[in-house]
CSV table of C-alpha atoms in Angstrom, one decimal:
chain,number,residue,atom,x,y,z
A,14,MET,CA,-8.2,-22.2,-34.8
A,15,LYS,CA,-6.8,-19.0,-36.4
A,16,ILE,CA,-9.4,-16.9,-34.6
A,17,LYS,CA,-8.4,-18.3,-31.2
A,18,ILE,CA,-4.7,-17.7,-31.8
A,19,LEU,CA,-5.4,-14.2,-33.1
A,20,ALA,CA,-7.5,-13.4,-30.0
A,21,PHE,CA,-4.7,-14.6,-27.7
A,22,VAL,CA,-2.1,-12.5,-29.6
A,23,ILE,CA,-4.4,-9.4,-29.3
A,24,ALA,CA,-5.0,-10.0,-25.6
A,25,HIS,CA,-1.3,-10.5,-24.9
A,26,PHE,CA,-0.5,-7.3,-26.9
A,27,LEU,CA,-3.1,-5.3,-25.0
A,28,ALA,CA,-1.8,-6.6,-21.6
A,29,SER,CA,1.8,-5.7,-22.6
A,30,ALA,CA,0.7,-2.2,-23.8
A,31,VAL,CA,-1.1,-1.5,-20.5
A,32,GLN,CA,2.1,-2.4,-18.5
A,33,ALA,CA,4.2,-0.3,-20.9
A,34,GLN,CA,1.9,2.7,-20.2
A,35,GLY,CA,2.9,2.7,-16.5
A,36,ILE,CA,-0.4,1.7,-15.0
A,37,PRO,CA,0.5,0.9,-11.3
A,38,ASP,CA,0.5,-2.6,-9.9
A,39,PHE,CA,-1.7,-1.5,-7.0
A,40,SER,CA,-3.6,1.4,-5.6
A,41,PHE,CA,-3.9,2.4,-1.9
A,42,GLU,CA,-5.8,4.6,0.4
A,43,ILE,CA,-5.4,5.6,4.0
A,44,GLN,CA,-8.2,5.4,6.6
A,45,MET,CA,-8.0,7.3,9.9
A,46,THR,CA,-10.4,6.2,12.6
A,47,PRO,CA,-10.6,8.2,15.8
A,48,ASN,CA,-9.6,6.3,18.8
A,49,ASP,CA,-11.2,6.5,22.3
A,50,ILE,CA,-7.9,7.6,23.8
A,51,GLU,CA,-8.1,11.3,24.9
A,52,VAL,CA,-4.7,13.0,24.8
A,53,ASN,CA,-5.9,16.5,25.6
A,54,ASN,CA,-8.7,18.9,24.6
A,55,PHE,CA,-7.0,19.8,21.3
A,56,ASP,CA,-5.8,16.5,19.9
A,57,THR,CA,-7.3,13.2,18.8
A,58,ILE,CA,-5.5,9.9,18.3
A,59,TYR,CA,-6.3,8.0,15.2
A,60,ASN,CA,-5.9,4.4,14.2
A,61,MET,CA,-4.3,4.5,10.7
A,62,GLU,CA,-4.9,1.8,8.2
A,63,CYS,CA,-3.3,1.5,4.7
A,64,ILE,CA,-5.6,-0.4,2.3
A,65,LEU,CA,-4.1,-1.7,-0.9
A,66,ILE,CA,-5.8,-3.2,-4.0
A,67,LEU,CA,-3.2,-5.3,-5.8
A,68,GLN,CA,-3.5,-6.1,-9.5
A,69,ASP,CA,-1.6,-9.4,-8.9
A,70,THR,CA,-0.5,-11.2,-5.8
A,71,ILE,CA,1.6,-14.0,-7.3
A,72,ASN,CA,5.1,-12.4,-7.2
A,73,VAL,CA,4.8,-10.0,-4.3
A,74,SER,CA,7.3,-10.6,-1.4
A,75,ARG,CA,7.0,-7.4,0.6
A,76,ILE,CA,4.9,-4.3,1.0
A,77,HIS,CA,6.9,-1.2,1.9
A,78,VAL,CA,5.1,1.6,3.7
A,79,LYS,CA,6.6,4.8,5.1
A,80,VAL,CA,4.9,7.8,6.7
A,81,GLY,CA,6.6,11.1,7.4
A,82,THR,CA,5.9,14.7,8.2
A,83,TYR,CA,7.4,15.9,4.9
A,84,ASN,CA,7.7,14.6,1.4
A,85,GLY,CA,10.0,11.6,1.2
A,86,ALA,CA,10.4,11.3,5.0
A,87,SER,CA,9.9,8.2,7.1
A,88,ASN,CA,10.2,9.8,10.6
A,89,MET,CA,6.8,8.6,11.7
A,90,PHE,CA,6.7,5.0,10.3
A,91,ASN,CA,8.8,2.8,8.1
A,92,TYR,CA,8.2,-0.9,7.7
A,93,ALA,CA,8.4,-3.6,5.1
A,94,PHE,CA,5.5,-6.1,5.7
A,95,LEU,CA,6.2,-9.6,4.5
A,96,PHE,CA,3.5,-10.6,2.1
A,97,ASP,CA,1.0,-13.0,3.7
A,98,ILE,CA,2.7,-13.1,7.1
A,99,ASN,CA,0.4,-11.7,9.7
A,100,ALA,CA,2.4,-12.0,12.9
A,101,GLY,CA,5.6,-10.8,14.5
A,102,PHE,CA,5.2,-7.0,14.0
A,103,PRO,CA,7.3,-4.6,16.1
A,104,GLY,CA,4.3,-2.6,17.5
A,105,SER,CA,0.6,-2.4,17.1
A,106,GLN,CA,0.8,-3.1,13.4
A,107,SER,CA,-1.3,-5.9,11.8
A,108,TYR,CA,-1.8,-7.5,8.4
A,109,TYR,CA,-4.9,-8.9,6.8
A,110,ARG,CA,-5.5,-10.0,3.2
A,111,ASN,CA,-8.7,-11.1,1.4
A,112,ALA,CA,-8.0,-11.9,-2.3
A,113,ASN,CA,-6.4,-8.8,-3.8
A,114,THR,CA,-7.2,-6.5,-0.9
A,115,VAL,CA,-4.5,-6.0,1.8
A,116,LYS,CA,-5.2,-4.1,5.0
A,117,LEU,CA,-2.2,-2.9,7.0
A,118,ASN,CA,-2.8,-1.3,10.4
A,119,LEU,CA,0.0,1.2,10.8
A,120,GLY,CA,-0.6,2.0,14.5
A,121,GLN,CA,-1.8,5.2,16.2
A,122,PHE,CA,-1.1,8.7,15.2
A,123,SER,CA,-2.2,12.1,16.2
A,124,ALA,CA,-3.9,14.4,13.7
A,125,GLY,CA,-1.5,16.1,11.4
A,126,ASN,CA,-0.2,16.5,7.9
A,127,TYR,CA,1.4,13.2,6.8
A,128,TYR,CA,3.1,12.0,3.6
A,129,TYR,CA,2.6,8.4,2.7
A,130,GLU,CA,4.6,6.3,0.3
A,131,THR,CA,3.9,2.7,-0.5
A,132,LYS,CA,5.6,0.3,-2.9
A,133,LEU,CA,5.8,-3.4,-3.6
A,134,GLU,CA,8.9,-5.6,-3.6
A,135,TYR,CA,8.7,-8.7,-5.8
A,136,ILE,CA,10.3,-12.1,-5.4
A,137,SER,CA,12.9,-11.1,-8.0
A,138,GLY,CA,14.0,-8.2,-5.8
A,139,ALA,CA,12.6,-5.6,-8.2
A,140,MET,CA,10.5,-2.8,-6.8
A,141,SER,CA,7.3,-1.2,-8.1
A,142,GLN,CA,7.1,2.5,-8.7
A,143,PRO,CA,6.1,4.1,-5.3
A,144,LEU,CA,2.7,5.6,-4.9
A,145,MET,CA,2.5,8.7,-2.7
A,146,TRP,CA,-0.3,10.5,-0.9
A,147,ASN,CA,-0.5,13.5,1.3
A,148,SER,CA,-3.2,13.9,4.0
A,149,TRP,CA,-3.2,17.7,3.8
A,150,THR,CA,-4.2,17.8,0.1
A,151,GLN,CA,-7.3,15.5,0.5
């Protein structure tokens, strides 16, 4: 019995230590797929998809995503997706979840240098630390 309790205490301590080190609650990547729409000879339209891998899905209420042409901007896209609601979006956006993976279609964008910021909002109203990515640096 003492070994089981000790194992629980160690596991709980390790989980707390991991959270204290600032390991993010999620990761994300952006996928850009060329669309068949031809704008002109010099530009391509891409379907942009934000794919998140969540560590936990129990307390998430919203997923905030913004896209801008400079760091911190939201001049291209700014939307808070309600967690597990896959209808009623303002444009060509869509939401799909399979277990801890969430795929968000952000719409269509031309090629360019974009800054992405994603963060989670929890049921308590608290927000995760934002994760950021820049298409130019990749």
